CSV table of C-alpha atoms and ligand atoms in Angstrom, one decimal:
chain,number,residue,atom,x,y,z
L,89,MET,CA,-17.6,12.3,-13.3
L,90,LEU,CA,-14.8,14.7,-12.4
L,91,ILE,CA,-13.5,14.0,-8.9
L,92,LEU,CA,-10.9,15.5,-6.6
L,93,CYS,CA,-9.3,12.9,-4.3
L,94,ILE,CA,-7.4,13.6,-1.1
L,95,GLU,CA,-5.1,11.3,0.8
L,96,SER,CA,-3.4,12.0,4.2
L,97,SER,CA,-3.4,8.8,6.2
L,98,CYS,CA,0.3,8.6,7.0
L,99,ASP,CA,3.3,10.7,5.8
L,100,GLU,CA,2.3,11.7,2.3
L,101,THR,CA,0.0,14.6,1.5
L,102,SER,CA,-1.6,13.9,-1.9
L,103,ALA,CA,-4.3,15.2,-4.2
L,104,ALA,CA,-5.4,14.0,-7.6
L,105,VAL,CA,-8.0,14.7,-10.2
L,106,ILE,CA,-9.7,11.7,-11.8
L,107,ARG,CA,-12.2,11.5,-14.5
L,108,ASP,CA,-14.8,8.7,-14.6
L,109,GLY,CA,-12.8,6.5,-12.1
L,110,SER,CA,-10.3,5.6,-14.8
L,111,GLU,CA,-8.5,8.7,-16.3
L,112,MET,CA,-5.8,10.2,-14.1
L,113,LEU,CA,-5.5,14.0,-14.9
L,114,SER,CA,-3.1,14.7,-12.0
L,115,ASN,CA,-1.6,13.0,-9.0
L,116,VAL,CA,0.5,15.3,-6.7
L,117,VAL,CA,2.3,13.7,-3.8
L,118,ALA,CA,4.2,15.8,-1.1
L,119,SER,CA,6.3,13.4,0.9
L,120,GLN,CA,7.2,14.1,4.5
L,121,VAL,CA,9.9,11.5,4.5
L,122,ASP,CA,12.8,13.9,5.2
L,123,VAL,CA,10.9,15.2,8.3
L,124,HIS,CA,10.5,11.7,9.8
L,125,SER,CA,13.7,10.0,8.7
L,126,ARG,CA,15.9,11.5,11.5
L,127,PHE,CA,13.5,10.0,14.0
L,128,GLY,CA,13.7,6.5,12.4
L,129,GLY,CA,9.9,6.4,11.8
L,130,VAL,CA,6.8,8.4,11.4
L,131,VAL,CA,6.1,10.8,14.3
L,132,PRO,CA,2.2,11.2,14.3
L,133,GLU,CA,2.0,14.7,15.7
L,134,LEU,CA,4.6,16.0,13.2
L,135,ALA,CA,2.7,14.2,10.4
L,136,SER,CA,-0.5,16.0,11.2
L,137,ARG,CA,1.2,19.4,11.3
L,138,LYS,CA,2.9,18.8,8.0
L,139,HIS,CA,-0.4,17.8,6.4
L,140,VAL,CA,-1.9,21.1,7.6
L,141,GLU,CA,0.9,23.0,6.0
L,142,ALA,CA,0.9,21.2,2.7
L,143,ILE,CA,-2.7,20.3,2.0
L,144,SER,CA,-3.9,23.5,0.3
L,145,LEU,CA,-0.8,23.8,-1.9
L,146,VAL,CA,-1.1,20.1,-2.9
L,147,ILE,CA,-4.8,20.5,-3.8
L,148,ASN,CA,-4.1,23.7,-5.8
L,149,SER,CA,-1.2,21.9,-7.7
L,150,ALA,CA,-3.4,18.9,-8.5
L,151,LEU,CA,-6.2,21.2,-9.9
L,152,GLN,CA,-3.7,23.3,-11.9
L,153,GLU,CA,-1.9,20.3,-13.3
L,154,ALA,CA,-5.3,18.8,-14.4
L,155,GLY,CA,-6.4,22.1,-15.9
L,156,VAL,CA,-9.5,22.0,-13.8
L,157,THR,CA,-11.1,24.7,-11.6
L,158,VAL,CA,-13.0,23.9,-8.4
L,159,ASP,CA,-16.4,24.8,-9.9
L,160,GLN,CA,-15.9,22.0,-12.5
L,161,LEU,CA,-15.6,19.3,-9.7
L,162,GLU,CA,-18.5,17.0,-9.4
L,163,GLY,CA,-17.4,15.1,-6.3
L,164,ILE,CA,-14.7,14.6,-3.7
L,165,GLY,CA,-13.1,11.3,-2.6
L,166,VAL,CA,-11.0,11.1,0.6
L,167,THR,CA,-9.3,8.5,2.8
L,168,ARG,CA,-11.4,7.9,5.9
L,169,GLY,CA,-9.1,5.2,7.4
L,170,PRO,CA,-7.2,3.2,8.5
L,171,GLY,CA,-4.2,5.4,9.4
L,172,LEU,CA,-2.9,8.0,11.9
L,173,ILE,CA,-6.0,9.6,13.3
L,174,GLY,CA,-4.6,13.2,13.4
L,175,ALA,CA,-3.3,12.8,9.8
L,176,LEU,CA,-6.6,11.4,8.5
L,177,LEU,CA,-8.5,14.2,10.1
L,178,VAL,CA,-6.6,16.9,8.1
L,179,GLY,CA,-7.6,15.3,4.8
L,180,LEU,CA,-11.2,14.4,5.9
L,181,SER,CA,-11.9,17.9,7.3
L,182,THR,CA,-10.5,19.6,4.2
L,183,ALA,CA,-12.6,17.2,2.0
L,184,LYS,CA,-15.8,17.8,4.0
L,185,ALA,CA,-15.3,21.6,3.9
L,186,MET,CA,-14.8,21.6,0.1
L,187,ALA,CA,-17.7,19.3,-0.5
L,188,TRP,CA,-20.0,21.4,1.7
L,189,SER,CA,-18.9,24.8,0.2
L,190,LEU,CA,-19.1,23.5,-3.4
L,191,ASP,CA,-22.3,21.6,-2.7
L,192,ILE,CA,-21.0,18.4,-4.2
L,193,PRO,CA,-21.1,14.9,-2.7
L,194,LEU,CA,-18.3,13.2,-0.7
L,195,ALA,CA,-17.1,9.6,-0.7
L,196,ALA,CA,-15.0,8.6,2.3
L,197,VAL,CA,-13.1,5.5,1.3
L,198,HIS,CA,-10.8,2.8,2.8
L,199,HIS,CA,-7.1,3.4,2.2
L,200,MET,CA,-6.5,-0.3,1.2
L,201,GLU,CA,-9.4,-0.2,-1.2
L,202,GLY,CA,-7.5,2.5,-3.0
L,203,HIS,CA,-4.3,0.5,-3.0
L,204,ILE,CA,-5.8,-2.7,-4.4
L,205,LEU,CA,-7.9,-0.9,-7.0
L,206,ALA,CA,-4.9,1.2,-8.2
L,207,PRO,CA,-4.2,-1.1,-11.2
L,208,MET,CA,-7.7,-0.1,-12.6
L,209,LEU,CA,-6.1,3.2,-13.5
L,210,GLU,CA,-3.5,1.4,-15.7
L,211,GLU,CA,-3.8,0.6,-19.4
L,212,ASP,CA,-4.5,-3.1,-18.9
L,213,PRO,CA,-6.8,-3.2,-15.8
L,214,PRO,CA,-7.8,-6.6,-14.2
L,215,ASP,CA,-11.3,-8.0,-14.4
L,216,PHE,CA,-13.1,-9.2,-11.3
L,217,PRO,CA,-12.7,-11.5,-9.5
L,218,PHE,CA,-9.1,-11.4,-8.5
L,219,LEU,CA,-6.8,-12.1,-5.6
L,220,ALA,CA,-5.1,-9.1,-4.0
L,221,LEU,CA,-1.9,-9.1,-2.1
L,222,ALA,CA,-1.7,-5.8,-0.2
L,223,VAL,CA,1.8,-5.2,1.1
L,224,SER,CA,2.7,-1.9,2.7
L,225,GLY,CA,4.2,-0.4,5.8
L,226,GLY,CA,1.0,-1.2,7.8
L,227,HIS,CA,-0.5,-4.2,5.9
L,228,THR,CA,0.3,-7.6,4.6
L,229,HIS,CA,-3.1,-9.0,3.6
L,230,LEU,CA,-4.5,-11.4,1.1
L,231,TYR,CA,-8.0,-10.5,-0.1
L,232,ARG,CA,-10.5,-12.2,-2.4
L,233,VAL,CA,-11.9,-9.3,-4.5
L,234,ASP,CA,-15.3,-10.0,-6.2
L,235,GLY,CA,-16.0,-6.4,-7.2
L,236,ILE,CA,-15.7,-2.9,-5.8
L,237,GLY,CA,-16.8,-3.0,-2.1
L,238,ARG,CA,-16.7,-6.9,-2.1
L,239,TYR,CA,-13.6,-8.0,-0.2
L,240,LYS,CA,-12.9,-11.1,1.9
L,241,THR,CA,-9.7,-11.5,4.0
L,242,LEU,CA,-8.1,-14.8,3.3
L,243,GLY,CA,-5.0,-14.2,5.4
L,244,GLN,CA,-2.9,-11.5,7.0
L,245,THR,CA,0.2,-10.9,9.0
L,246,LEU,CA,0.1,-12.0,12.6
L,247,ASP,CA,2.8,-9.4,13.6
L,248,ASP,CA,4.9,-7.1,11.5
L,249,ALA,CA,3.8,-6.0,8.0
L,250,ALA,CA,6.2,-6.7,5.2
L,251,GLY,CA,7.2,-3.1,4.8
L,252,GLU,CA,7.6,-2.7,8.5
L,253,ALA,CA,10.0,-5.7,8.5
L,254,TYR,CA,12.0,-4.0,5.7
L,255,ASP,CA,12.1,-0.8,7.6
L,256,LYS,CA,13.2,-2.5,10.9
L,257,VAL,CA,15.9,-4.5,9.1
L,258,ALA,CA,17.1,-1.4,7.4
L,259,LYS,CA,17.4,0.3,10.8
L,260,MET,CA,19.4,-2.6,12.2
L,261,LEU,CA,21.8,-2.3,9.2
L,262,GLY,CA,22.1,1.4,9.7
L,263,LEU,CA,20.5,2.2,6.3
L,264,GLY,CA,18.1,4.9,7.5
L,265,TYR,CA,14.3,5.2,7.3
L,266,PRO,CA,12.2,4.1,5.3
L,267,GLY,CA,14.5,1.3,4.2
L,268,GLY,CA,12.5,-0.8,1.8
L,269,ALA,CA,13.8,0.7,-1.4
L,270,VAL,CA,17.4,0.8,0.0
L,271,ILE,CA,17.4,-2.9,0.9
L,272,ASP,CA,15.9,-3.6,-2.5
L,273,GLN,CA,18.7,-1.8,-4.2
L,274,LEU,CA,21.5,-3.4,-2.1
L,275,ALA,CA,19.9,-6.8,-2.6
L,276,GLY,CA,20.8,-6.5,-6.3
L,277,GLN,CA,24.5,-6.6,-5.4
L,278,GLY,CA,24.3,-9.5,-2.9
L,279,ARG,CA,23.8,-13.3,-3.1
L,280,PRO,CA,20.3,-14.4,-2.2
L,281,ASP,CA,21.6,-17.8,-1.0
L,282,ALA,CA,24.4,-16.4,1.2
L,283,ILE,CA,22.4,-16.8,4.4
L,284,ASP,CA,19.6,-19.3,5.0
L,285,PHE,CA,17.1,-17.1,6.8
L,286,PRO,CA,13.8,-18.7,7.9
L,287,ARG,CA,10.7,-18.7,5.7
L,288,PRO,CA,8.0,-18.1,8.4
L,289,MET,CA,4.6,-19.8,8.0
L,290,LEU,CA,5.5,-21.2,4.6
L,291,HIS,CA,4.4,-24.7,5.5
L,292,LYS,CA,1.3,-23.7,7.5
L,293,LYS,CA,-1.9,-24.6,5.6
L,294,ASN,CA,-3.4,-21.2,6.1
L,295,PHE,CA,-2.7,-17.9,4.3
L,296,ASP,CA,-1.4,-15.9,7.3
L,297,PHE,CA,2.1,-14.4,7.4
L,298,SER,CA,4.6,-13.6,10.2
L,299,PHE,CA,7.7,-11.6,9.8
L,300,SER,CA,8.9,-11.0,13.4
L,301,GLY,CA,10.9,-14.2,13.5
L,302,LEU,CA,12.7,-13.4,10.3
L,303,LYS,CA,13.5,-10.0,11.6
L,304,THR,CA,15.0,-11.6,14.8
L,305,ALA,CA,17.0,-14.0,12.7
L,306,VAL,CA,18.5,-11.0,10.8
L,307,LEU,CA,19.3,-9.3,14.1
L,308,GLN,CA,21.0,-12.4,15.5
L,309,HIS,CA,23.1,-12.7,12.3
L,310,VAL,CA,24.1,-9.0,12.4
L,311,GLU,CA,25.1,-9.3,16.1
L,312,LYS,CA,27.7,-11.9,15.2
L,313,TYR,CA,29.7,-9.3,13.2
L,314,GLU,CA,29.9,-7.1,16.3
L,315,GLY,CA,29.6,-3.9,14.2
L,316,ALA,CA,32.2,-4.8,11.5
L,317,ILE,CA,30.1,-5.6,8.4
L,318,ASP,CA,31.7,-4.9,5.1
L,319,GLU,CA,29.8,-3.8,1.9
L,320,GLN,CA,29.6,-7.3,0.4
L,321,GLN,CA,28.3,-8.8,3.7
L,322,LEU,CA,25.7,-6.0,3.9
L,323,ALA,CA,24.6,-6.8,0.4
L,324,ASP,CA,24.4,-10.5,1.1
L,325,ILE,CA,22.2,-9.9,4.2
L,326,ALA,CA,19.9,-7.7,2.2
L,327,ALA,CA,19.7,-10.2,-0.7
L,328,SER,CA,19.1,-13.1,1.7
L,329,PHE,CA,16.5,-11.3,3.7
L,330,GLN,CA,14.7,-10.2,0.5
L,331,ALA,CA,14.8,-13.7,-0.9
L,332,ALA,CA,13.0,-15.0,2.3
L,333,VAL,CA,10.3,-12.3,2.2
L,334,VAL,CA,9.7,-12.8,-1.6
L,335,GLU,CA,9.5,-16.5,-1.3
L,336,VAL,CA,6.9,-16.4,1.5
L,337,LEU,CA,4.8,-13.7,-0.2
L,338,THR,CA,4.8,-15.3,-3.7
L,339,ARG,CA,4.2,-18.9,-2.5
L,340,LYS,CA,1.4,-18.0,-0.1
L,341,THR,CA,-0.2,-15.8,-2.7
L,342,LEU,CA,-0.1,-18.5,-5.4
L,343,SER,CA,-1.5,-21.1,-3.0
L,344,ALA,CA,-4.3,-18.8,-2.1
L,345,ALA,CA,-5.1,-18.1,-5.8
L,346,LYS,CA,-5.2,-21.8,-6.5
L,347,ALA,CA,-7.4,-22.5,-3.4
L,348,GLU,CA,-9.8,-19.8,-4.5
L,349,GLY,CA,-9.7,-20.8,-8.2
L,350,LEU,CA,-8.5,-17.3,-9.2
L,351,GLN,CA,-6.4,-16.6,-12.3
L,352,ARG,CA,-5.7,-12.9,-11.7
L,353,ILE,CA,-3.5,-11.5,-8.9
L,354,VAL,CA,-3.1,-7.9,-8.0
L,355,VAL,CA,0.0,-6.9,-5.9
L,356,ALA,CA,-0.4,-3.5,-4.4
L,357,GLY,CA,1.0,-1.1,-1.7
L,358,GLY,CA,4.5,0.4,-1.2
L,359,VAL,CA,6.2,-3.0,-1.1
L,360,ALA,CA,4.8,-3.8,-4.6
L,361,CYS,CA,7.6,-1.5,-5.8
L,362,ASN,CA,10.1,-4.2,-4.8
L,363,SER,CA,12.1,-5.4,-7.8
L,364,GLY,CA,12.6,-8.9,-6.3
L,365,LEU,CA,8.9,-9.4,-5.7
L,366,ARG,CA,7.9,-8.1,-9.2
L,367,GLY,CA,10.5,-10.3,-10.9
L,368,ARG,CA,9.6,-13.5,-9.0
L,369,PHE,CA,5.9,-13.1,-9.6
L,370,GLN,CA,6.5,-12.6,-13.3
L,371,GLU,CA,8.7,-15.7,-13.4
L,372,LEU,CA,6.1,-17.8,-11.6
L,373,SER,CA,3.0,-16.5,-13.3
L,374,SER,CA,3.0,-18.6,-16.5
L,375,LYS,CA,4.0,-21.8,-14.6
L,376,HIS,CA,1.0,-21.3,-12.4
L,377,GLY,CA,-1.4,-20.1,-15.1
L,378,VAL,CA,-2.1,-16.8,-13.5
L,379,LYS,CA,-1.8,-13.2,-14.6
L,380,VAL,CA,-0.2,-10.8,-12.2
L,381,PHE,CA,-1.0,-7.1,-12.2
L,382,PHE,CA,1.3,-4.5,-10.5
L,383,PRO,CA,0.4,-0.8,-10.4
L,384,SER,CA,3.2,1.4,-11.9
L,385,PRO,CA,5.6,2.5,-9.0
L,386,ALA,CA,4.0,6.0,-8.7
L,387,LEU,CA,0.7,4.2,-7.9
L,388,CYS,CA,2.2,1.7,-5.4
L,389,GLY,CA,3.1,4.0,-2.6
L,390,ASP,CA,0.5,6.3,-0.9
L,391,ASN,CA,-1.2,8.6,-3.4
L,392,ALA,CA,-4.6,10.1,-3.9
L,393,ALA,CA,-5.2,8.9,-7.5
L,394,MET,CA,-5.8,5.4,-6.3
L,395,LEU,CA,-8.9,6.6,-4.3
L,396,GLY,CA,-10.4,7.7,-7.6
L,397,VAL,CA,-11.6,4.2,-8.6
L,398,PRO,CA,-13.7,3.4,-5.5
L,399,ALA,CA,-14.7,7.1,-4.9
L,400,ASN,CA,-16.2,7.3,-8.5
L,401,TYR,CA,-18.0,4.0,-8.0
L,402,TYR,CA,-19.6,5.0,-4.6
L,403,LEU,CA,-20.5,8.5,-5.8
L,404,GLU,CA,-22.2,7.2,-8.9
L,405,LYS,CA,-24.1,4.7,-6.8
L,406,GLY,CA,-25.3,7.6,-4.6
L,407,ARG,CA,-23.4,6.3,-1.6
L,408,HIS,CA,-22.4,9.7,-0.1
L,409,ALA,CA,-20.6,10.2,3.2
L,410,ASP,CA,-22.7,12.3,5.6
L,411,ASP,CA,-21.5,15.3,7.6
L,412,GLY,CA,-20.9,13.1,10.6
L,413,ALA,CA,-18.5,10.7,8.9
L,414,ASN,CA,-15.5,10.4,11.1
L,415,ALA,CA,-11.9,9.3,10.6
L,416,LEU,CA,-11.2,5.6,11.5
L,417,ALA,CA,-7.8,4.7,12.8
L,418,ASN,CA,-8.7,1.0,12.5
L,419,TRP,CA,-11.1,-0.3,9.9
L,420,THR,CA,-11.4,-3.7,8.3
L,421,LEU,CA,-11.8,-3.8,4.6
L,422,ASP,CA,-14.3,-6.7,4.7
L,423,THR,CA,-17.0,-4.6,6.2
L,424,VAL,CA,-16.7,-1.4,4.0
L,425,ALA,CA,-19.9,-2.2,2.1
L,426,ALA,CA,-21.9,-2.5,5.4
L,427,ASP,CA,-20.2,0.4,7.2
L,428,GLY,CA,-21.5,3.0,4.8
L,429,ILE,CA,-19.0,5.1,2.8
R,503,KG4,O1,1.9,1.9,0.8
R,503,KG4,P1,3.0,2.7,1.5
R,503,KG4,O2,3.6,3.9,0.7
R,503,KG4,O3,2.5,3.3,2.8
R,503,KG4,C1,1.7,2.6,3.7
R,503,KG4,O4,0.5,2.7,3.6
R,503,KG4,O5,2.3,1.9,4.6
R,503,KG4,O6,4.2,1.7,1.9
R,503,KG4,C2,5.4,2.1,2.5
R,503,KG4,C3,6.2,0.9,2.8
R,503,KG4,C4,7.5,1.2,3.6
R,503,KG4,O7,7.6,0.2,4.6
R,503,KG4,C5,8.6,1.1,2.6
R,503,KG4,O8,9.8,0.7,3.2
R,503,KG4,C6,8.1,0.0,1.7
R,503,KG4,O9,6.7,0.3,1.5
R,503,KG4,N1,8.8,0.0,0.4
R,503,KG4,C7,9.5,-1.0,-0.1
R,503,KG4,C8,10.0,-0.6,-1.4
R,503,KG4,N2,9.6,0.7,-1.6
R,503,KG4,C9,8.8,1.0,-0.5
R,503,KG4,N3,9.7,-2.2,0.4
R,503,KG4,C10,10.5,-3.1,-0.3
R,503,KG4,N4,11.0,-2.8,-1.5
R,503,KG4,C11,10.8,-1.5,-2.1
R,503,KG4,N5,11.4,-1.3,-3.3
R,504,ZN,ZN1,-0.7,2.8,2.0
């Protein structure tokens, strides 16, 4: 089945053409990062306007790159939620209009379902069941995944998401927005044991996370310098902060895999690009008898190709979104199967 996928939940406008839920023919991403960075975060109203400006161009590029014309399309997949409501509505309205005018079915899927199924587009896809650690700007969730549409939350952040903590710490350090990749790069030049930042929730018996205390500890440490931080101190703070985040994420995830008897772990979302996280999981995997799957960096951040896996599955099952399907700013992944797609 040849599907066009559209993603517009936050600050990336993206379109992709996917064949049979596994072959990526194109994946075009137009980032709005430059527009939002001077405000220190995503401005929802600006995001919606930028999606309106970009969406037709992005869709045309994705079709062109794939060498596909609209009349060859057999279905459309789009993000229904969660995300910024105005931003989601741009993608959803475009997808609905295309599906209706081309008389082809529409699948309206969960954004996180796309993220955690992204490794299925890679050469060595994971088999079910697996444990998924979804780490992005809005999510830090551990899911048990028994198949497409079969997700159970095992734990989640009680406050900030991991990516959000990275972005807030970057802002404190004057490193701009978004700051995850910048901190990651700086961390490579610093000592991870320079500052003993707290490892929140590490010794709690559940699989929940919390990053706001760690963020406050970084702030208190930064305040001691009274604005006079040299380059090495900055790199040490970045490396020590990253070490704390990576330790909590890896240890909690490995404990959850053990508790659930799962040998496969998928790490997905924007923070899955993090070099420290990738390296530590690889180091620990053989010791713990697990195999860890990371999407390639282009499939970690927000992109439309990742929607192709669930969209293809739902369309083949005949689970089509109806004309009334609305965007959902909040939507729990555990209930996608019951909510209708
Ligand atoms: O999945 P994503 O592109 O968008 C959301 O759905 O949120 O994730 C964006 C988040 C941002 O918070 C960004 O700072 C973070 O992913 N990020 C990173 C890295 N690259 C992106 N965090 C840590 N290390 C990185 N290398
Ligand atoms: Zn995302």
